[in-house]
Amino acid sequence: SQELEQSPQSLIVQEGKNLTINCTSSKTLYGLYWYKQKYGEGLIFLMMLQKGGEEKSHEKITAKLDEKKQQSSLHITASQPSHAGIYLCGADYTGGFKTIFGAGTRLFVKA
Amino acid sequence: DAGVIQSPRHEVTEMGQEVTLRCKPISGHNSLFWYRQTMMRGLELLIYFNNNVPIDDSGMPEDRFSAKMPNASFSTLKIQPSEPRDSAVYFCASNHWGNGPAFFGQGTRLTVV
Protein backbone atom coordinates (compact mmCIF):
# COMPACT_ATOMS: atom_id res chain seq x y z
CA SER A 1 0.00 0.00 0.00
CA GLN A 2 1.28 3.47 -0.83
CA GLU A 3 -0.28 4.73 2.38
CA LEU A 4 2.25 2.72 4.33
CA GLU A 5 5.91 2.46 3.43
CA GLN A 6 8.38 0.11 5.04
CA SER A 7 12.14 0.39 4.82
CA PRO A 8 14.41 -1.24 4.08
CA GLN A 9 12.86 -3.89 1.84
CA SER A 10 15.49 -6.36 2.96
CA LEU A 11 18.29 -6.44 5.46
CA ILE A 12 21.24 -8.75 6.03
CA VAL A 13 22.99 -8.41 9.37
CA GLN A 14 25.68 -10.28 11.21
CA GLU A 15 24.55 -12.09 14.33
CA GLY A 16 24.94 -9.85 17.35
CA LYS A 17 24.41 -6.61 15.46
CA ASN A 18 21.59 -4.15 16.11
CA LEU A 19 19.13 -3.16 13.41
CA THR A 20 16.17 -0.86 12.82
CA ILE A 21 13.16 -1.23 10.53
CA ASN A 22 10.97 1.76 9.73
CA CYS A 23 7.30 2.15 8.89
CA THR A 24 5.98 5.49 7.61
CA SER A 25 2.35 6.43 7.07
CA SER A 26 1.04 9.19 4.83
CA LYS A 27 -1.82 9.75 7.28
CA THR A 28 -2.15 9.92 11.05
CA LEU A 29 -2.54 6.48 12.56
CA TYR A 30 -5.18 5.35 14.98
CA GLY A 31 -2.95 2.40 15.86
CA LEU A 32 0.07 0.56 14.54
CA TYR A 33 0.78 -3.18 14.72
CA TRP A 34 4.03 -5.04 14.24
CA TYR A 35 3.97 -8.66 13.09
CA LYS A 36 6.65 -11.20 12.27
CA GLN A 37 6.22 -13.85 9.58
CA LYS A 38 8.51 -16.83 9.28
CA TYR A 39 8.91 -18.06 5.74
CA GLY A 40 5.95 -20.22 4.74
CA GLU A 41 4.03 -19.54 7.92
CA GLY A 42 1.40 -17.20 9.31
CA LEU A 43 1.85 -13.80 10.93
CA ILE A 44 2.76 -13.64 14.59
CA PHE A 45 1.63 -10.54 16.47
CA LEU A 46 4.49 -8.72 18.21
CA MET A 47 3.30 -5.36 19.51
CA MET A 48 0.61 -2.71 19.20
CA LEU A 49 1.20 1.02 19.57
CA GLN A 50 -1.59 3.57 19.89
CA LYS A 51 -0.34 6.64 21.71
CA GLY A 52 2.01 9.26 20.27
CA GLY A 53 5.49 8.75 21.71
CA GLU A 54 4.64 5.26 22.93
CA GLU A 55 7.41 2.70 23.23
CA LYS A 56 7.09 -1.01 23.95
CA SER A 57 9.65 -3.75 24.38
CA HIS A 58 9.54 -7.52 24.30
CA GLU A 59 12.76 -9.39 24.89
CA LYS A 60 15.25 -7.79 22.50
CA ILE A 61 12.69 -6.05 20.30
CA THR A 62 11.61 -2.45 20.89
CA ALA A 63 8.94 -0.61 18.91
CA LYS A 64 8.26 3.12 19.00
CA LEU A 65 5.55 5.38 17.59
CA ASP A 66 6.41 9.03 16.98
CA GLU A 67 4.49 11.91 18.54
CA LYS A 68 2.68 12.72 15.29
CA LYS A 69 1.57 9.07 15.00
CA GLN A 70 2.81 8.75 11.44
CA GLN A 71 6.06 6.89 11.87
CA SER A 72 7.11 3.78 13.76
CA SER A 73 10.38 1.97 14.16
CA LEU A 74 11.23 -1.56 15.23
CA HIS A 75 14.64 -2.03 16.78
CA ILE A 76 16.30 -5.37 17.43
CA THR A 77 19.25 -5.47 19.78
CA ALA A 78 21.96 -8.10 19.43
CA SER A 79 20.24 -9.95 16.58
CA GLN A 80 20.09 -13.74 16.54
CA PRO A 81 19.30 -16.24 13.79
CA SER A 82 15.88 -16.71 15.42
CA HIS A 83 15.04 -13.11 14.53
CA ALA A 84 15.17 -13.90 10.81
CA GLY A 85 11.91 -13.54 8.93
CA ILE A 86 9.62 -10.95 7.44
CA TYR A 87 8.54 -8.03 9.62
CA LEU A 88 5.30 -6.30 8.66
CA CYS A 89 3.72 -3.18 10.05
CA GLY A 90 -0.03 -2.86 9.94
CA ALA A 91 -1.89 0.44 10.12
CA ASP A 92 -5.27 1.04 11.66
CA TYR A 93 -6.71 4.34 10.46
CA THR A 94 -10.30 4.00 11.58
CA GLY A 95 -10.28 2.47 15.02
CA GLY A 96 -10.84 -1.09 13.98
CA PHE A 97 -11.54 -3.72 11.36
CA LYS A 98 -9.42 -2.58 8.40
CA THR A 99 -5.70 -3.07 8.89
CA ILE A 100 -3.53 -1.98 5.96
CA PHE A 101 -0.16 -3.73 5.79
CA GLY A 102 3.18 -2.53 4.55
CA ALA A 103 5.15 -4.56 2.02
CA GLY A 104 7.34 -6.06 4.74
CA THR A 105 11.05 -6.11 5.53
CA ARG A 106 12.91 -9.37 4.96
CA LEU A 107 15.54 -9.86 7.65
CA PHE A 108 18.41 -12.30 7.27
CA VAL A 109 20.77 -12.89 10.17
CA LYS A 110 24.18 -14.41 9.38
CA ALA A 111 25.55 -16.70 12.03
CA ASP B 1 -5.85 -22.25 23.33
CA ALA B 2 -6.19 -23.19 19.71
CA GLY B 3 -5.38 -20.42 17.29
CA VAL B 4 -7.03 -19.75 13.96
CA ILE B 5 -7.21 -23.00 12.03
CA GLN B 6 -7.13 -23.09 8.25
CA SER B 7 -7.47 -25.97 5.86
CA PRO B 8 -6.06 -27.19 3.66
CA ARG B 9 -2.48 -25.95 4.16
CA HIS B 10 -1.68 -26.53 0.51
CA GLU B 11 -3.94 -26.82 -2.51
CA VAL B 12 -2.97 -27.47 -6.09
CA THR B 13 -5.75 -27.33 -8.64
CA GLU B 14 -6.24 -27.00 -12.34
CA MET B 15 -7.49 -23.84 -13.96
CA GLY B 16 -11.27 -23.77 -14.10
CA GLN B 17 -11.80 -25.89 -11.03
CA GLU B 18 -13.63 -24.75 -7.91
CA VAL B 19 -11.53 -24.20 -4.81
CA THR B 20 -12.84 -23.89 -1.25
CA LEU B 21 -10.68 -22.68 1.60
CA ARG B 22 -11.80 -23.14 5.19
CA CYS B 23 -11.25 -21.26 8.42
CA LYS B 24 -12.12 -21.74 12.08
CA PRO B 25 -11.57 -18.52 14.05
CA ILE B 26 -10.42 -18.32 17.65
CA SER B 27 -13.29 -19.19 19.97
CA GLY B 28 -14.95 -16.03 21.27
CA HIS B 29 -13.75 -13.82 18.42
CA ASN B 30 -16.61 -12.28 16.48
CA SER B 31 -14.65 -10.58 13.68
CA LEU B 32 -13.12 -12.62 10.88
CA PHE B 33 -10.88 -11.47 8.05
CA TRP B 34 -9.71 -13.07 4.80
CA TYR B 35 -6.39 -11.83 3.38
CA ARG B 36 -4.39 -12.74 0.30
CA GLN B 37 -0.60 -12.49 0.13
CA THR B 38 1.45 -12.33 -3.06
CA MET B 39 4.94 -11.15 -3.84
CA MET B 40 3.62 -8.45 -6.15
CA ARG B 41 0.82 -7.02 -4.03
CA GLY B 42 1.77 -7.98 -0.50
CA LEU B 43 -0.96 -8.66 2.05
CA GLU B 44 -4.40 -7.54 0.91
CA LEU B 45 -7.66 -7.59 2.83
CA LEU B 46 -10.34 -9.36 0.79
CA ILE B 47 -13.37 -9.34 3.07
CA TYR B 48 -14.28 -9.19 6.73
CA PHE B 49 -17.22 -10.34 8.80
CA ASN B 50 -18.58 -9.14 12.10
CA ASN B 51 -20.98 -11.42 13.98
CA ASN B 52 -21.12 -13.66 10.88
CA VAL B 53 -22.29 -10.79 8.65
CA PRO B 54 -20.10 -9.61 5.75
CA ILE B 55 -19.29 -5.97 6.43
CA ASP B 56 -16.91 -4.98 3.65
CA ASP B 57 -16.12 -7.09 0.59
CA SER B 58 -14.56 -4.28 -1.43
CA GLY B 59 -11.26 -6.14 -1.52
CA MET B 60 -12.70 -9.20 -3.27
CA PRO B 61 -11.04 -9.11 -6.69
CA GLU B 62 -13.81 -10.52 -8.86
CA ASP B 63 -17.19 -12.19 -8.83
CA ARG B 64 -15.35 -15.49 -9.02
CA PHE B 65 -14.56 -15.00 -5.34
CA SER B 66 -17.19 -15.51 -2.65
CA ALA B 67 -17.05 -15.90 1.12
CA LYS B 68 -19.52 -17.15 3.67
CA MET B 69 -19.71 -17.42 7.42
CA PRO B 70 -22.63 -19.69 8.30
CA ASN B 71 -21.83 -19.65 12.01
CA ALA B 72 -19.42 -18.13 14.52
CA SER B 73 -16.92 -20.94 14.21
CA PHE B 74 -16.61 -21.47 10.47
CA SER B 75 -15.97 -19.51 7.30
CA THR B 76 -15.23 -20.43 3.70
CA LEU B 77 -13.63 -18.60 0.81
CA LYS B 78 -14.56 -20.03 -2.57
CA ILE B 79 -13.04 -19.36 -5.97
CA GLN B 80 -15.04 -20.56 -8.96
CA PRO B 81 -13.63 -20.90 -11.56
CA SER B 82 -10.02 -20.66 -10.43
CA GLU B 83 -7.32 -19.05 -12.60
CA PRO B 84 -3.51 -19.18 -12.43
CA ARG B 85 -3.39 -15.56 -11.23
CA ASP B 86 -5.29 -16.62 -8.11
CA SER B 87 -2.17 -18.47 -6.95
CA ALA B 88 -1.23 -16.96 -3.60
CA VAL B 89 -1.25 -17.62 0.13
CA TYR B 90 -4.67 -17.00 1.64
CA PHE B 91 -4.84 -16.12 5.32
CA CYS B 92 -7.73 -16.06 7.72
CA ALA B 93 -7.53 -13.92 10.87
CA SER B 94 -9.84 -13.10 13.75
CA ASN B 95 -10.23 -10.72 16.66
CA HIS B 96 -12.89 -9.30 18.95
CA TRP B 97 -15.11 -6.57 17.47
CA GLY B 98 -12.36 -5.58 15.02
CA ASN B 99 -10.37 -4.10 17.89
CA GLY B 100 -6.71 -4.66 18.49
CA PRO B 101 -4.50 -6.98 16.53
CA ALA B 102 -5.91 -9.71 14.35
CA PHE B 103 -4.58 -13.21 14.97
CA PHE B 104 -3.67 -15.12 11.86
CA GLY B 105 -3.91 -18.73 10.80
CA GLN B 106 -1.07 -20.59 9.11
CA GLY B 107 -2.48 -19.85 5.68
CA THR B 108 -3.44 -21.91 2.65
CA ARG B 109 -0.96 -21.90 -0.20
CA LEU B 110 -2.99 -22.13 -3.40
CA THR B 111 -1.43 -23.03 -6.71
CA VAL B 112 -3.59 -22.97 -9.83
CA VAL B 113 -1.97 -24.65 -12.83
Tab-separated table of C-alpha atoms in Angstrom:
chain	number	residue	atom	x	y	z
A	1	SER	CA	0.000	0.000	0.000
A	2	GLN	CA	1.284	3.470	-0.831
A	3	GLU	CA	-0.282	4.728	2.385
A	4	LEU	CA	2.248	2.724	4.327
A	5	GLU	CA	5.909	2.457	3.428
A	6	GLN	CA	8.383	0.109	5.043
A	7	SER	CA	12.143	0.385	4.817
A	8	PRO	CA	14.408	-1.241	4.084
A	9	GLN	CA	12.865	-3.892	1.838
A	10	SER	CA	15.486	-6.365	2.962
A	11	LEU	CA	18.288	-6.438	5.459
A	12	ILE	CA	21.243	-8.754	6.029
A	13	VAL	CA	22.990	-8.408	9.374
A	14	GLN	CA	25.682	-10.277	11.214
A	15	GLU	CA	24.550	-12.093	14.325
A	16	GLY	CA	24.940	-9.853	17.349
A	17	LYS	CA	24.408	-6.610	15.460
A	18	ASN	CA	21.591	-4.153	16.114
A	19	LEU	CA	19.130	-3.161	13.410
A	20	THR	CA	16.167	-0.864	12.820
A	21	ILE	CA	13.159	-1.226	10.531
A	22	ASN	CA	10.973	1.758	9.728
A	23	CYS	CA	7.301	2.150	8.889
A	24	THR	CA	5.984	5.486	7.609
A	25	SER	CA	2.353	6.432	7.074
A	26	SER	CA	1.042	9.189	4.828
A	27	LYS	CA	-1.823	9.749	7.279
A	28	THR	CA	-2.149	9.917	11.048
A	29	LEU	CA	-2.539	6.477	12.558
A	30	TYR	CA	-5.177	5.352	14.984
A	31	GLY	CA	-2.955	2.400	15.858
A	32	LEU	CA	0.074	0.559	14.539
A	33	TYR	CA	0.776	-3.179	14.724
A	34	TRP	CA	4.029	-5.044	14.237
A	35	TYR	CA	3.972	-8.664	13.085
A	36	LYS	CA	6.651	-11.201	12.269
A	37	GLN	CA	6.219	-13.854	9.580
A	38	LYS	CA	8.508	-16.832	9.276
A	39	TYR	CA	8.909	-18.060	5.739
A	40	GLY	CA	5.950	-20.222	4.741
A	41	GLU	CA	4.032	-19.536	7.923
A	42	GLY	CA	1.402	-17.202	9.314
A	43	LEU	CA	1.849	-13.804	10.927
A	44	ILE	CA	2.755	-13.644	14.592
A	45	PHE	CA	1.628	-10.536	16.471
A	46	LEU	CA	4.488	-8.723	18.206
A	47	MET	CA	3.299	-5.364	19.508
A	48	MET	CA	0.607	-2.710	19.202
A	49	LEU	CA	1.200	1.024	19.566
A	50	GLN	CA	-1.587	3.573	19.888
A	51	LYS	CA	-0.337	6.642	21.710
A	52	GLY	CA	2.013	9.256	20.269
A	53	GLY	CA	5.486	8.754	21.713
A	54	GLU	CA	4.641	5.262	22.929
A	55	GLU	CA	7.412	2.700	23.235
A	56	LYS	CA	7.088	-1.010	23.946
A	57	SER	CA	9.647	-3.750	24.382
A	58	HIS	CA	9.537	-7.516	24.305
A	59	GLU	CA	12.756	-9.385	24.892
A	60	LYS	CA	15.253	-7.786	22.502
A	61	ILE	CA	12.695	-6.053	20.298
A	62	THR	CA	11.609	-2.447	20.886
A	63	ALA	CA	8.945	-0.610	18.915
A	64	LYS	CA	8.264	3.122	18.997
A	65	LEU	CA	5.548	5.380	17.589
A	66	ASP	CA	6.411	9.031	16.979
A	67	GLU	CA	4.491	11.909	18.537
A	68	LYS	CA	2.678	12.717	15.292
A	69	LYS	CA	1.574	9.066	14.999
A	70	GLN	CA	2.806	8.748	11.440
A	71	GLN	CA	6.061	6.885	11.871
A	72	SER	CA	7.107	3.784	13.761
A	73	SER	CA	10.381	1.972	14.164
A	74	LEU	CA	11.228	-1.559	15.234
A	75	HIS	CA	14.644	-2.026	16.781
A	76	ILE	CA	16.299	-5.370	17.425
A	77	THR	CA	19.251	-5.469	19.781
A	78	ALA	CA	21.957	-8.097	19.430
A	79	SER	CA	20.237	-9.948	16.579
A	80	GLN	CA	20.086	-13.737	16.544
A	81	PRO	CA	19.296	-16.239	13.788
A	82	SER	CA	15.876	-16.714	15.421
A	83	HIS	CA	15.042	-13.107	14.532
A	84	ALA	CA	15.173	-13.896	10.812
A	85	GLY	CA	11.910	-13.545	8.926
A	86	ILE	CA	9.616	-10.949	7.436
A	87	TYR	CA	8.541	-8.034	9.618
A	88	LEU	CA	5.302	-6.303	8.660
A	89	CYS	CA	3.723	-3.185	10.047
A	90	GLY	CA	-0.029	-2.862	9.945
A	91	ALA	CA	-1.887	0.436	10.122
A	92	ASP	CA	-5.272	1.039	11.662
A	93	TYR	CA	-6.714	4.343	10.463
A	94	THR	CA	-10.305	4.001	11.580
A	95	GLY	CA	-10.283	2.471	15.020
A	96	GLY	CA	-10.836	-1.094	13.981
A	97	PHE	CA	-11.537	-3.722	11.355
A	98	LYS	CA	-9.423	-2.580	8.398
A	99	THR	CA	-5.699	-3.070	8.885
A	100	ILE	CA	-3.527	-1.981	5.963
A	101	PHE	CA	-0.165	-3.734	5.790
A	102	GLY	CA	3.179	-2.531	4.552
A	103	ALA	CA	5.154	-4.559	2.023
A	104	GLY	CA	7.344	-6.060	4.743
A	105	THR	CA	11.049	-6.113	5.532
A	106	ARG	CA	12.913	-9.372	4.965
A	107	LEU	CA	15.539	-9.857	7.646
A	108	PHE	CA	18.409	-12.299	7.267
A	109	VAL	CA	20.775	-12.891	10.172
A	110	LYS	CA	24.176	-14.408	9.384
A	111	ALA	CA	25.554	-16.699	12.027
B	1	ASP	CA	-5.845	-22.250	23.332
B	2	ALA	CA	-6.185	-23.186	19.712
B	3	GLY	CA	-5.376	-20.423	17.288
B	4	VAL	CA	-7.031	-19.745	13.959
B	5	ILE	CA	-7.207	-23.001	12.034
B	6	GLN	CA	-7.129	-23.085	8.253
B	7	SER	CA	-7.473	-25.970	5.865
B	8	PRO	CA	-6.058	-27.191	3.658
B	9	ARG	CA	-2.479	-25.945	4.162
B	10	HIS	CA	-1.677	-26.533	0.508
B	11	GLU	CA	-3.939	-26.817	-2.514
B	12	VAL	CA	-2.970	-27.474	-6.094
B	13	THR	CA	-5.746	-27.330	-8.637
B	14	GLU	CA	-6.242	-26.999	-12.344
B	15	MET	CA	-7.488	-23.840	-13.962
B	16	GLY	CA	-11.273	-23.773	-14.097
B	17	GLN	CA	-11.797	-25.886	-11.027
B	18	GLU	CA	-13.633	-24.749	-7.913
B	19	VAL	CA	-11.534	-24.201	-4.808
B	20	THR	CA	-12.842	-23.893	-1.249
B	21	LEU	CA	-10.680	-22.678	1.599
B	22	ARG	CA	-11.804	-23.141	5.186
B	23	CYS	CA	-11.249	-21.262	8.420
B	24	LYS	CA	-12.117	-21.740	12.076
B	25	PRO	CA	-11.568	-18.518	14.047
B	26	ILE	CA	-10.422	-18.322	17.645
B	27	SER	CA	-13.293	-19.188	19.969
B	28	GLY	CA	-14.952	-16.034	21.266
B	29	HIS	CA	-13.746	-13.821	18.419
B	30	ASN	CA	-16.611	-12.284	16.483
B	31	SER	CA	-14.651	-10.583	13.680
B	32	LEU	CA	-13.115	-12.622	10.880
B	33	PHE	CA	-10.877	-11.474	8.051
B	34	TRP	CA	-9.711	-13.069	4.801
B	35	TYR	CA	-6.390	-11.826	3.385
B	36	ARG	CA	-4.392	-12.743	0.301
B	37	GLN	CA	-0.597	-12.488	0.135
B	38	THR	CA	1.448	-12.335	-3.063
B	39	MET	CA	4.944	-11.148	-3.839
B	40	MET	CA	3.620	-8.455	-6.151
B	41	ARG	CA	0.824	-7.018	-4.028
B	42	GLY	CA	1.771	-7.981	-0.495
B	43	LEU	CA	-0.957	-8.662	2.052
B	44	GLU	CA	-4.400	-7.537	0.909
B	45	LEU	CA	-7.664	-7.587	2.835
B	46	LEU	CA	-10.335	-9.355	0.792
B	47	ILE	CA	-13.369	-9.341	3.068
B	48	TYR	CA	-14.279	-9.187	6.725
B	49	PHE	CA	-17.219	-10.340	8.799
B	50	ASN	CA	-18.579	-9.143	12.102
B	51	ASN	CA	-20.982	-11.424	13.979
B	52	ASN	CA	-21.117	-13.665	10.880
B	53	VAL	CA	-22.287	-10.790	8.654
B	54	PRO	CA	-20.096	-9.608	5.755
B	55	ILE	CA	-19.291	-5.966	6.435
B	56	ASP	CA	-16.909	-4.985	3.654
B	57	ASP	CA	-16.116	-7.086	0.589
B	58	SER	CA	-14.560	-4.275	-1.433
B	59	GLY	CA	-11.264	-6.141	-1.524
B	60	MET	CA	-12.697	-9.199	-3.272
B	61	PRO	CA	-11.042	-9.111	-6.686
B	62	GLU	CA	-13.809	-10.518	-8.862
B	63	ASP	CA	-17.188	-12.191	-8.833
B	64	ARG	CA	-15.353	-15.495	-9.016
B	65	PHE	CA	-14.565	-15.004	-5.342
B	66	SER	CA	-17.189	-15.511	-2.655
B	67	ALA	CA	-17.051	-15.897	1.116
B	68	LYS	CA	-19.517	-17.146	3.670
B	69	MET	CA	-19.706	-17.416	7.421
B	70	PRO	CA	-22.628	-19.689	8.296
B	71	ASN	CA	-21.830	-19.646	12.010
B	72	ALA	CA	-19.420	-18.135	14.523
B	73	SER	CA	-16.918	-20.941	14.213
B	74	PHE	CA	-16.613	-21.469	10.473
B	75	SER	CA	-15.973	-19.511	7.304
B	76	THR	CA	-15.229	-20.428	3.700
B	77	LEU	CA	-13.625	-18.605	0.808
B	78	LYS	CA	-14.557	-20.027	-2.569
B	79	ILE	CA	-13.037	-19.364	-5.970
B	80	GLN	CA	-15.039	-20.564	-8.956
B	81	PRO	CA	-13.631	-20.903	-11.559
B	82	SER	CA	-10.021	-20.661	-10.435
B	83	GLU	CA	-7.323	-19.050	-12.599
B	84	PRO	CA	-3.510	-19.178	-12.428
B	85	ARG	CA	-3.393	-15.555	-11.231
B	86	ASP	CA	-5.288	-16.619	-8.113
B	87	SER	CA	-2.168	-18.467	-6.946
B	88	ALA	CA	-1.234	-16.955	-3.598
B	89	VAL	CA	-1.248	-17.625	0.126
B	90	TYR	CA	-4.671	-17.004	1.639
B	91	PHE	CA	-4.843	-16.116	5.317
B	92	CYS	CA	-7.734	-16.058	7.720
B	93	ALA	CA	-7.528	-13.918	10.867
B	94	SER	CA	-9.840	-13.097	13.746
B	95	ASN	CA	-10.229	-10.719	16.660
B	96	HIS	CA	-12.894	-9.303	18.955
B	97	TRP	CA	-15.106	-6.571	17.466
B	98	GLY	CA	-12.356	-5.577	15.025
B	99	ASN	CA	-10.368	-4.100	17.892
B	100	GLY	CA	-6.713	-4.660	18.486
B	101	PRO	CA	-4.498	-6.977	16.527
B	102	ALA	CA	-5.914	-9.707	14.351
B	103	PHE	CA	-4.583	-13.209	14.975
B	104	PHE	CA	-3.673	-15.119	11.855
B	105	GLY	CA	-3.912	-18.731	10.800
B	106	GLN	CA	-1.068	-20.590	9.107
B	107	GLY	CA	-2.478	-19.848	5.682
B	108	THR	CA	-3.438	-21.912	2.650
B	109	ARG	CA	-0.958	-21.904	-0.199
B	110	LEU	CA	-2.995	-22.126	-3.401
B	111	THR	CA	-1.427	-23.031	-6.710
B	112	VAL	CA	-3.589	-22.970	-9.833
B	113	VAL	CA	-1.974	-24.650	-12.834
